[in-house]
Amino acid sequence: MKNTNKLNINGKRLWSDLMELGRIGQQTTGGVTRTALSAADQQARQWLLEKMKAAGLIVNVDAAMNVIGTLEADEPQTEKIAAMGSHLDTVPSGGMFDGALGVVAALECARTLRENRVNLPWNLEIISFCDEEAAHHAGTVGSRAMMGLLQEGEIHHTKNKRTPTFAQNLEHWGRDPAQIDTARRRPEEFAFFLELHIEQGRRLEAENLRIGVVTAIVGIYRYIVSVPGEPAHAGTTPMSLRKDALVEAAPVFTLLPQWVRERNPEMVGTIGQVSLEPGASNVVPGECRFVGELRSQIAEDMQAVREQLKAYAAQREGWRVETIYEKNSVQLTAPLIDYIIDAAKSEGFPWTRMPSGAGHDAQSMAAFVPTGMIFVPCRNGVSHSPAELIEEDNATEGCQVLLRTLLQLSARGRESLCVSPAVPRHQ
Ligand code: GLV
Ligand code: MN
Ligand code: MN
């Protein structure tokens, strides 16, 4: 391989792409709504496909609507594939960097390699995973489909009775949900997977660090709780005769955070989605459905609070608790952590090791494929918000560390990467 010690990504082009992509799904109130398989998400997919083609990548959209662009090596020295990427979907009213940075930076690395005629020992895949953000039911759908981690029938479920399922949205875009299993890949195909992402927390900024080297990704357990009531006229039904589902459910909105705080100050728990049936201002709620989420690096903490929630529900008539998914924390791959640290050092950026409190596609990959993650700071640690912001330098530096890691792996990693990934801990 030619000398790549001085190879630099084009930070201006990376930033300009991020700004262009950020206009897809941009709201007048600021923020981006590009929920998975929406029209805006599909527009972003088309945008990416065009950029990939222009960069000389061979493109494919698989049965889970993951976008894959391949930079083929002239003379591959292994059949294994190097993979990098993240996701383009956002939460409702999210930011323009969560996920997008990792995809666009991976593309920028591929462009830089091609322009400089750097021939890697492996084919390089740039992947944009579909529905990382749990728009329909569970999240990380595309990466779990790729790793064979989808749960039976889950693409036919939604958290909210009113929104289409992942399967229905696949059909909307002309895809056959019955084919989703064909998105599955053999983990052995991959030499490694790398994901660059914004930190979504305050630590890097507070400590004046430029790069976070991720050691582990948090576990996430999610449940749909349905609480029954009796729909009735809001004007004519006396208070004494009502069975109001929202009022029944309300104590849990404060109890769940309290159980979490009591269990472990480092654990978090959120009720971020509540829906009422039939959902009209003049009807007493006949049903309240809410999504309770628990996150921790420690499985026993999430299990303990889950049991409190289930016990509370079991004591009440008609309450149902449905598991969306229970995903334990995963460790990222030790040799890759070292490669990323070396890359940050060679680029001269102050770095630290840190766990991730956010979920990522890397979590699905890490169960089976050697996986590494790089964080860059974001302003005030804010994410999943229109206020999410990074500086151009953060994007450039993160992308540069991504490229350097890839180059160092390409130069000397082929043998050392025959390591097993973290022990699978998905359930
Ligand atoms: C993804 O962003 C998550 O942490 O939920
Ligand atoms: Mn996110
Ligand atoms: Mn993300």
Short mmCIF file of C-alpha atoms and ligand atoms in Angstrom, two decimals:
data_model
loop_
_atom_site.label_atom_id
_atom_site.label_comp_id
_atom_site.label_asym_id
_atom_site.label_seq_id
_atom_site.Cartn_x
_atom_site.Cartn_y
_atom_site.Cartn_z
CA MET A 1 0.00 0.00 0.00
CA LYS A 2 1.35 3.46 -0.82
CA ASN A 3 2.48 5.71 2.01
CA THR A 4 -0.68 7.03 3.58
CA ASN A 5 0.78 8.74 6.66
CA LYS A 6 -0.20 12.16 5.35
CA LEU A 7 -3.55 11.25 3.87
CA ASN A 8 -6.25 13.73 4.90
CA ILE A 9 -9.98 13.69 4.39
CA ASN A 10 -11.63 16.76 2.87
CA GLY A 11 -13.28 18.44 5.87
CA LYS A 12 -14.99 21.14 3.78
CA ARG A 13 -16.64 18.56 1.53
CA LEU A 14 -17.71 16.50 4.55
CA TRP A 15 -19.29 19.55 6.18
CA SER A 16 -20.98 20.66 3.00
CA ASP A 17 -22.51 17.17 2.62
CA LEU A 18 -23.73 17.22 6.21
CA MET A 19 -25.38 20.60 5.64
CA GLU A 20 -26.98 19.40 2.39
CA LEU A 21 -28.27 16.22 4.01
CA GLY A 22 -29.50 18.22 7.02
CA ARG A 23 -31.93 20.07 4.76
CA ILE A 24 -33.75 16.81 4.01
CA GLY A 25 -36.55 16.62 6.56
CA GLN A 26 -35.65 20.00 8.06
CA GLN A 27 -38.53 21.61 9.93
CA THR A 28 -39.46 25.28 9.95
CA THR A 29 -39.02 25.22 13.74
CA GLY A 30 -35.44 23.93 13.36
CA GLY A 31 -34.55 20.30 13.84
CA VAL A 32 -34.88 17.42 11.44
CA THR A 33 -37.68 14.87 11.21
CA ARG A 34 -36.51 12.00 9.07
CA THR A 35 -38.13 9.06 10.79
CA ALA A 36 -37.34 5.68 9.27
CA LEU A 37 -39.09 4.86 5.99
CA SER A 38 -40.84 8.25 5.85
CA ALA A 39 -40.73 10.23 2.61
CA ALA A 40 -37.85 12.31 4.01
CA ASP A 41 -35.90 9.20 4.98
CA GLN A 42 -36.39 7.81 1.49
CA GLN A 43 -35.20 11.12 0.03
CA ALA A 44 -32.08 10.89 2.19
CA ARG A 45 -31.57 7.33 0.93
CA GLN A 46 -31.72 8.56 -2.68
CA TRP A 47 -29.34 11.42 -1.82
CA LEU A 48 -26.85 8.95 -0.39
CA LEU A 49 -27.13 6.57 -3.35
CA GLU A 50 -26.31 9.42 -5.73
CA LYS A 51 -23.33 10.50 -3.62
CA MET A 52 -22.10 6.93 -3.45
CA LYS A 53 -22.40 6.44 -7.20
CA ALA A 54 -20.58 9.72 -7.82
CA ALA A 55 -17.81 8.43 -5.55
CA GLY A 56 -17.46 5.30 -7.67
CA LEU A 57 -19.01 2.91 -5.16
CA ILE A 58 -21.14 -0.04 -6.22
CA VAL A 59 -24.52 0.48 -4.55
CA ASN A 60 -27.20 -1.81 -3.23
CA VAL A 61 -30.30 -1.38 -1.07
CA ASP A 62 -30.96 -4.64 0.76
CA ALA A 63 -34.29 -6.14 1.82
CA ALA A 64 -34.27 -4.20 5.12
CA MET A 65 -33.62 -0.99 3.16
CA ASN A 66 -30.07 -0.66 4.40
CA VAL A 67 -27.99 1.25 1.85
CA ILE A 68 -24.64 -0.35 1.08
CA GLY A 69 -21.92 1.22 -1.08
CA THR A 70 -18.87 -0.89 -1.85
CA LEU A 71 -15.42 0.42 -2.70
CA GLU A 72 -13.85 -2.54 -4.40
CA ALA A 73 -10.17 -3.24 -3.82
CA ASP A 74 -8.09 -3.69 -6.99
CA GLU A 75 -6.31 -6.67 -5.51
CA PRO A 76 -8.10 -7.84 -2.36
CA GLN A 77 -5.88 -9.94 -0.14
CA THR A 78 -8.75 -11.42 1.82
CA GLU A 79 -12.38 -12.22 1.19
CA LYS A 80 -13.33 -10.39 4.33
CA ILE A 81 -15.01 -7.02 4.10
CA ALA A 82 -14.15 -3.89 6.07
CA ALA A 83 -17.36 -2.02 6.98
CA MET A 84 -18.08 1.45 8.32
CA GLY A 85 -21.30 3.39 8.73
CA SER A 86 -24.22 4.44 10.90
CA HIS A 87 -27.80 5.59 10.13
CA LEU A 88 -29.61 8.43 8.32
CA ASP A 89 -32.98 8.19 10.10
CA THR A 90 -33.71 10.59 12.95
CA VAL A 91 -36.05 10.80 15.91
CA PRO A 92 -38.96 13.25 15.44
CA SER A 93 -37.52 16.78 15.74
CA GLY A 94 -34.01 15.43 16.07
CA GLY A 95 -30.66 16.86 15.07
CA MET A 96 -28.73 16.71 11.82
CA PHE A 97 -25.65 14.87 13.09
CA ASP A 98 -26.89 11.84 15.06
CA GLY A 99 -26.18 8.97 12.66
CA ALA A 100 -25.65 11.22 9.64
CA LEU A 101 -22.09 12.03 10.70
CA GLY A 102 -21.09 8.35 10.73
CA VAL A 103 -22.53 7.66 7.28
CA VAL A 104 -21.22 10.78 5.57
CA ALA A 105 -17.80 10.45 7.22
CA ALA A 106 -17.53 6.83 6.04
CA LEU A 107 -18.40 7.99 2.53
CA GLU A 108 -15.80 10.76 2.80
CA CYS A 109 -13.17 8.17 3.78
CA ALA A 110 -14.06 6.08 0.70
CA ARG A 111 -13.81 9.16 -1.55
CA THR A 112 -10.45 10.11 -0.08
CA LEU A 113 -9.10 6.60 -0.61
CA ARG A 114 -10.31 6.45 -4.20
CA GLU A 115 -9.02 9.91 -5.13
CA ASN A 116 -5.63 9.06 -3.72
CA ARG A 117 -5.64 5.65 -5.36
CA VAL A 118 -5.10 3.90 -2.06
CA ASN A 119 -5.71 0.23 -2.60
CA LEU A 120 -6.97 -1.45 0.56
CA PRO A 121 -6.42 -5.16 1.16
CA TRP A 122 -10.19 -5.64 1.48
CA ASN A 123 -13.37 -4.42 -0.11
CA LEU A 124 -14.82 -1.58 1.95
CA GLU A 125 -18.56 -1.31 2.57
CA ILE A 126 -20.16 1.96 3.60
CA ILE A 127 -23.45 1.11 5.29
CA SER A 128 -26.42 3.28 6.21
CA PHE A 129 -28.64 1.16 8.45
CA CYS A 130 -32.42 1.48 8.37
CA ASP A 131 -34.50 2.45 11.41
CA GLU A 132 -31.88 2.81 14.11
CA GLU A 133 -34.20 5.12 16.04
CA ALA A 134 -37.10 2.76 16.79
CA ALA A 135 -39.62 4.61 14.63
CA HIS A 136 -41.89 1.58 14.40
CA HIS A 137 -41.25 -0.86 17.24
CA ALA A 138 -37.74 -1.83 18.36
CA GLY A 139 -34.77 0.13 16.96
CA THR A 140 -31.57 -0.88 15.12
CA VAL A 141 -33.78 -2.83 12.69
CA GLY A 142 -31.40 -2.76 9.72
CA SER A 143 -28.30 -3.78 11.65
CA ARG A 144 -30.17 -6.49 13.53
CA ALA A 145 -31.60 -7.79 10.24
CA MET A 146 -28.05 -7.96 8.93
CA MET A 147 -26.87 -9.91 11.99
CA GLY A 148 -29.92 -12.19 12.17
CA LEU A 149 -31.15 -10.60 15.40
CA LEU A 150 -34.70 -9.69 14.39
CA GLN A 151 -37.34 -11.15 16.66
CA GLU A 152 -40.05 -13.30 15.11
CA GLY A 153 -42.82 -11.09 13.71
CA GLU A 154 -41.46 -7.83 15.12
CA ILE A 155 -41.68 -5.95 11.81
CA HIS A 156 -45.46 -6.40 12.02
CA HIS A 157 -45.76 -4.56 15.35
CA THR A 158 -45.92 -0.87 16.26
CA LYS A 159 -45.68 0.98 19.54
CA ASN A 160 -48.66 3.08 18.55
CA LYS A 161 -51.81 1.62 17.03
CA ARG A 162 -52.14 4.49 14.59
CA THR A 163 -48.82 4.28 12.76
CA PRO A 164 -47.86 1.81 10.02
CA THR A 165 -45.59 -1.10 10.84
CA PHE A 166 -42.08 -1.51 9.43
CA ALA A 167 -43.50 -4.23 7.15
CA GLN A 168 -46.25 -1.94 5.85
CA ASN A 169 -43.73 0.79 5.18
CA LEU A 170 -41.45 -1.64 3.34
CA GLU A 171 -44.42 -2.48 1.10
CA HIS A 172 -45.09 1.21 0.63
CA TRP A 173 -41.62 1.52 -0.89
CA GLY A 174 -42.14 -1.52 -3.10
CA ARG A 175 -40.30 -4.04 -0.94
CA ASP A 176 -41.51 -7.46 0.15
CA PRO A 177 -41.40 -7.80 3.96
CA ALA A 178 -41.31 -11.59 3.57
CA GLN A 179 -37.84 -11.16 2.06
CA ILE A 180 -36.36 -9.32 5.04
CA ASP A 181 -34.28 -12.34 6.07
CA THR A 182 -32.30 -11.99 2.85
CA ALA A 183 -30.68 -8.90 4.41
CA ARG A 184 -28.91 -11.28 6.79
CA ARG A 185 -25.19 -11.63 6.28
CA ARG A 186 -22.69 -14.11 7.63
CA PRO A 187 -20.76 -12.29 10.38
CA GLU A 188 -17.59 -14.04 9.19
CA GLU A 189 -17.85 -11.99 5.99
CA PHE A 190 -16.78 -8.93 7.96
CA ALA A 191 -13.24 -8.20 9.06
CA PHE A 192 -14.55 -5.43 11.33
CA PHE A 193 -17.12 -2.67 11.63
CA LEU A 194 -16.33 0.94 12.61
CA GLU A 195 -18.88 3.64 13.51
CA LEU A 196 -18.21 7.33 14.06
CA HIS A 197 -20.90 9.13 16.05
CA ILE A 198 -21.51 12.24 18.09
CA GLU A 199 -21.11 11.61 21.81
CA GLN A 200 -24.63 12.73 22.78
CA GLY A 201 -23.33 13.50 26.28
CA ARG A 202 -21.22 16.17 27.94
CA ARG A 203 -18.08 14.43 28.96
CA LEU A 204 -15.76 15.17 26.01
CA GLU A 205 -16.72 18.84 25.97
CA ALA A 206 -16.40 19.19 29.74
CA GLU A 207 -12.96 17.60 29.75
CA ASN A 208 -11.78 19.42 26.64
CA LEU A 209 -11.21 16.18 24.78
CA ARG A 210 -11.66 15.70 21.04
CA ILE A 211 -12.14 11.95 20.67
CA GLY A 212 -14.01 9.34 22.71
CA VAL A 213 -12.97 5.74 22.22
CA VAL A 214 -16.04 3.70 23.04
CA THR A 215 -15.53 0.68 25.27
CA ALA A 216 -19.11 -0.55 25.74
CA ILE A 217 -22.65 0.29 24.66
CA VAL A 218 -25.47 0.53 27.14
CA GLY A 219 -28.18 -2.12 27.51
CA ILE A 220 -31.74 -1.10 26.63
CA TYR A 221 -34.98 -2.77 27.77
CA ARG A 222 -38.30 -1.42 26.41
CA TYR A 223 -41.89 -2.27 27.22
CA ILE A 224 -45.31 -1.22 25.99
CA VAL A 225 -47.73 -0.93 28.92
CA SER A 226 -51.44 -0.85 28.07
CA VAL A 227 -53.80 0.45 30.73
CA PRO A 228 -57.54 0.01 30.19
CA GLY A 229 -60.23 2.60 30.89
CA GLU A 230 -63.75 3.21 29.70
CA PRO A 231 -64.25 5.73 26.90
CA ALA A 232 -67.08 8.12 27.71
CA HIS A 233 -68.37 11.61 27.03
CA ALA A 234 -66.08 14.16 28.69
CA GLY A 235 -68.95 16.56 29.30
CA THR A 236 -71.68 14.35 30.62
CA THR A 237 -69.83 11.65 32.57
CA PRO A 238 -69.51 12.68 36.24
CA MET A 239 -66.06 12.37 37.76
CA SER A 240 -67.32 9.73 40.18
CA LEU A 241 -68.42 7.43 37.32
CA ARG A 242 -65.31 7.54 35.19
CA LYS A 243 -62.64 4.98 34.51
CA ASP A 244 -60.04 7.27 32.98
CA ALA A 245 -57.11 5.26 31.58
CA LEU A 246 -54.69 8.19 31.79
CA VAL A 247 -55.47 8.81 35.45
CA GLU A 248 -55.01 5.08 36.14
CA ALA A 249 -51.63 5.08 34.38
CA ALA A 250 -50.35 8.40 35.77
CA PRO A 251 -48.72 7.15 39.00
CA VAL A 252 -46.28 5.03 36.97
CA PHE A 253 -45.00 8.15 35.21
CA THR A 254 -43.37 9.19 38.48
CA LEU A 255 -42.89 5.73 39.99
CA LEU A 256 -40.74 4.35 37.18
CA PRO A 257 -38.13 7.15 37.42
CA GLN A 258 -38.19 6.70 41.20
CA TRP A 259 -37.54 2.92 40.98
CA VAL A 260 -34.66 3.64 38.60
CA ARG A 261 -33.09 6.27 40.88
CA GLU A 262 -33.38 3.98 43.88
CA ARG A 263 -31.81 1.06 42.05
CA ASN A 264 -28.67 2.75 40.75
CA PRO A 265 -27.87 6.45 40.35
CA GLU A 266 -26.09 5.62 37.07
CA MET A 267 -29.12 3.90 35.57
CA VAL A 268 -31.71 5.81 33.51
CA GLY A 269 -35.36 5.20 32.76
CA THR A 270 -37.77 7.10 30.55
CA ILE A 271 -41.40 7.12 29.53
CA GLY A 272 -41.04 8.96 26.24
CA GLN A 273 -44.14 7.91 24.39
CA VAL A 274 -47.74 7.98 25.61
CA SER A 275 -50.83 7.50 23.47
CA LEU A 276 -54.49 7.61 24.35
CA GLU A 277 -57.41 5.91 22.66
CA PRO A 278 -59.47 7.26 21.12
CA GLY A 279 -57.39 10.39 21.76
CA ALA A 280 -59.87 13.28 21.64
CA SER A 281 -60.25 16.23 23.99
CA ASN A 282 -63.91 15.48 24.57
CA VAL A 283 -63.56 11.75 25.30
CA VAL A 284 -62.47 10.22 28.60
CA PRO A 285 -59.43 8.08 27.65
CA GLY A 286 -60.48 4.49 27.04
CA GLU A 287 -56.93 3.21 26.86
CA CYS A 288 -53.50 4.56 27.72
CA ARG A 289 -50.45 2.97 26.12
CA PHE A 290 -47.00 4.08 27.09
CA VAL A 291 -43.48 2.93 26.35
CA GLY A 292 -41.24 2.47 29.38
CA GLU A 293 -37.52 2.28 28.66
CA LEU A 294 -34.67 1.25 30.99
CA ARG A 295 -30.97 1.66 30.27
CA SER A 296 -27.94 0.45 32.14
CA GLN A 297 -24.59 -1.22 31.61
CA ILE A 298 -25.76 -3.72 34.26
CA ALA A 299 -28.41 -6.25 33.19
CA GLU A 300 -29.46 -7.00 36.79
CA ASP A 301 -30.46 -3.35 37.29
CA MET A 302 -32.78 -3.39 34.30
CA GLN A 303 -34.18 -6.77 35.31
CA ALA A 304 -34.92 -5.54 38.83
CA VAL A 305 -36.86 -2.47 37.66
CA ARG A 306 -38.63 -4.53 34.99
CA GLU A 307 -39.88 -6.82 37.78
CA GLN A 308 -41.14 -3.80 39.76
CA LEU A 309 -43.04 -2.59 36.71
CA LYS A 310 -44.48 -6.03 36.02
CA ALA A 311 -45.49 -6.53 39.67
CA TYR A 312 -47.22 -3.13 39.72
CA ALA A 313 -49.11 -4.02 36.51
CA ALA A 314 -50.02 -7.51 37.74
CA GLN A 315 -51.84 -5.98 40.71
CA ARG A 316 -54.13 -4.00 38.40
CA GLU A 317 -56.95 -5.37 36.35
CA GLY A 318 -56.49 -5.47 32.62
CA TRP A 319 -52.97 -3.98 32.55
CA ARG A 320 -50.68 -5.59 30.00
CA VAL A 321 -46.89 -5.34 29.72
CA GLU A 322 -45.48 -6.31 26.34
CA THR A 323 -41.73 -6.57 25.82
CA ILE A 324 -40.48 -4.65 22.79
CA TYR A 325 -36.96 -5.90 23.37
CA GLU A 326 -34.34 -6.52 26.01
CA LYS A 327 -30.85 -5.83 24.77
CA ASN A 328 -27.99 -6.12 27.23
CA SER A 329 -24.89 -3.97 27.05
CA VAL A 330 -22.09 -5.10 24.77
CA GLN A 331 -18.35 -4.60 25.05
CA LEU A 332 -16.57 -3.33 21.97
CA THR A 333 -13.60 -5.27 20.63
CA ALA A 334 -10.38 -4.74 22.58
CA PRO A 335 -7.88 -4.77 19.66
CA LEU A 336 -10.05 -2.26 17.79
CA ILE A 337 -10.17 0.01 20.82
CA ASP A 338 -6.35 -0.01 20.73
CA TYR A 339 -6.30 0.75 17.00
CA ILE A 340 -8.60 3.74 17.51
CA ILE A 341 -6.47 5.02 20.39
CA ASP A 342 -3.37 4.73 18.19
CA ALA A 343 -5.18 6.61 15.43
CA ALA A 344 -6.23 9.42 17.79
CA LYS A 345 -2.65 9.64 19.06
CA SER A 346 -1.17 9.74 15.54
CA GLU A 347 -3.56 12.56 14.64
CA GLY A 348 -2.63 14.38 17.86
CA PHE A 349 -6.15 14.63 19.34
CA PRO A 350 -6.71 14.32 23.09
CA TRP A 351 -8.85 11.25 23.72
CA THR A 352 -10.40 9.12 26.42
CA ARG A 353 -12.05 5.73 26.75
CA MET A 354 -15.73 5.89 27.56
CA PRO A 355 -18.93 3.82 27.55
CA SER A 356 -21.90 4.90 25.44
CA GLY A 357 -25.24 5.67 27.06
CA ALA A 358 -26.93 5.82 23.66
CA GLY A 359 -27.80 2.79 21.57
CA HIS A 360 -26.09 2.28 18.22
CA ASP A 361 -26.00 -0.04 15.23
CA ALA A 362 -22.52 -0.98 16.43
CA GLN A 363 -24.33 -2.77 19.25
CA SER A 364 -25.91 -5.26 16.82
CA MET A 365 -22.63 -5.74 14.97
CA ALA A 366 -20.50 -6.06 18.12
CA ALA A 367 -22.21 -9.24 19.16
CA PHE A 368 -20.66 -11.06 16.20
CA VAL A 369 -18.17 -8.87 14.33
CA PRO A 370 -15.07 -7.09 15.71
CA THR A 371 -16.48 -3.61 16.24
CA GLY A 372 -15.12 -0.21 17.23
CA MET A 373 -16.74 3.19 17.82
CA ILE A 374 -15.39 6.72 17.79
CA PHE A 375 -17.14 9.66 19.46
CA VAL A 376 -16.73 13.38 18.86
CA PRO A 377 -18.09 16.06 21.19
CA CYS A 378 -21.41 17.80 20.59
CA ARG A 379 -22.36 21.16 22.04
CA ASN A 380 -23.61 20.97 25.63
CA GLY A 381 -23.98 17.22 25.12
CA VAL A 382 -27.41 17.81 23.57
CA SER A 383 -28.85 15.30 21.08
CA HIS A 384 -32.29 14.01 20.03
CA SER A 385 -33.17 17.69 19.93
CA PRO A 386 -33.20 20.49 17.35
CA ALA A 387 -30.44 22.06 19.47
CA GLU A 388 -28.00 19.25 18.58
CA LEU A 389 -24.84 20.85 17.19
CA ILE A 390 -21.23 20.07 16.41
CA GLU A 391 -18.44 22.23 15.00
CA GLU A 392 -16.96 21.62 11.58
CA ASP A 393 -13.68 20.71 13.28
CA ASN A 394 -15.37 17.96 15.29
CA ALA A 395 -16.64 16.35 12.08
CA THR A 396 -13.25 16.66 10.38
CA GLU A 397 -11.34 15.27 13.34
CA GLY A 398 -13.70 12.33 13.86
CA CYS A 399 -13.55 11.47 10.16
CA GLN A 400 -9.77 11.75 10.18
CA VAL A 401 -9.53 9.31 13.10
CA LEU A 402 -11.92 6.97 11.28
CA LEU A 403 -9.70 7.06 8.18
CA ARG A 404 -6.51 6.65 10.20
CA THR A 405 -7.97 3.64 12.05
CA LEU A 406 -8.96 2.05 8.75
CA LEU A 407 -5.52 2.69 7.24
CA GLN A 408 -3.68 1.32 10.26
CA LEU A 409 -5.87 -1.76 10.26
CA SER A 410 -5.25 -2.17 6.55
CA ALA A 411 -1.51 -1.84 6.99
CA ARG A 412 -1.11 -4.22 9.90
CA GLY A 413 -4.38 -5.54 11.10
CA ARG A 414 -5.14 -8.47 8.91
CA GLU A 415 -3.75 -11.12 11.21
CA SER A 416 -4.40 -9.45 14.53
CA LEU A 417 -8.04 -9.02 13.60
CA CYS A 418 -8.69 -12.71 13.54
CA VAL A 419 -9.97 -12.14 17.06
CA SER A 420 -13.39 -13.08 18.25
CA PRO A 421 -15.73 -10.20 18.91
CA ALA A 422 -17.27 -9.60 22.29
CA VAL A 423 -19.31 -12.51 23.62
CA PRO A 424 -22.85 -12.14 22.21
CA ARG A 425 -25.10 -10.91 24.95
CA HIS A 426 -28.26 -10.18 23.01
CA GLN A 427 -31.32 -11.98 24.17
C1 GLV B 1 -30.57 5.89 19.80
O1 GLV B 1 -30.23 7.00 19.49
C2 GLV B 1 -30.89 5.60 21.15
O2 GLV B 1 -29.99 5.64 21.99
O3 GLV B 1 -32.07 5.40 21.43
MN MN B 2 -30.32 8.73 18.04
MN MN B 3 -27.48 7.51 16.39
#
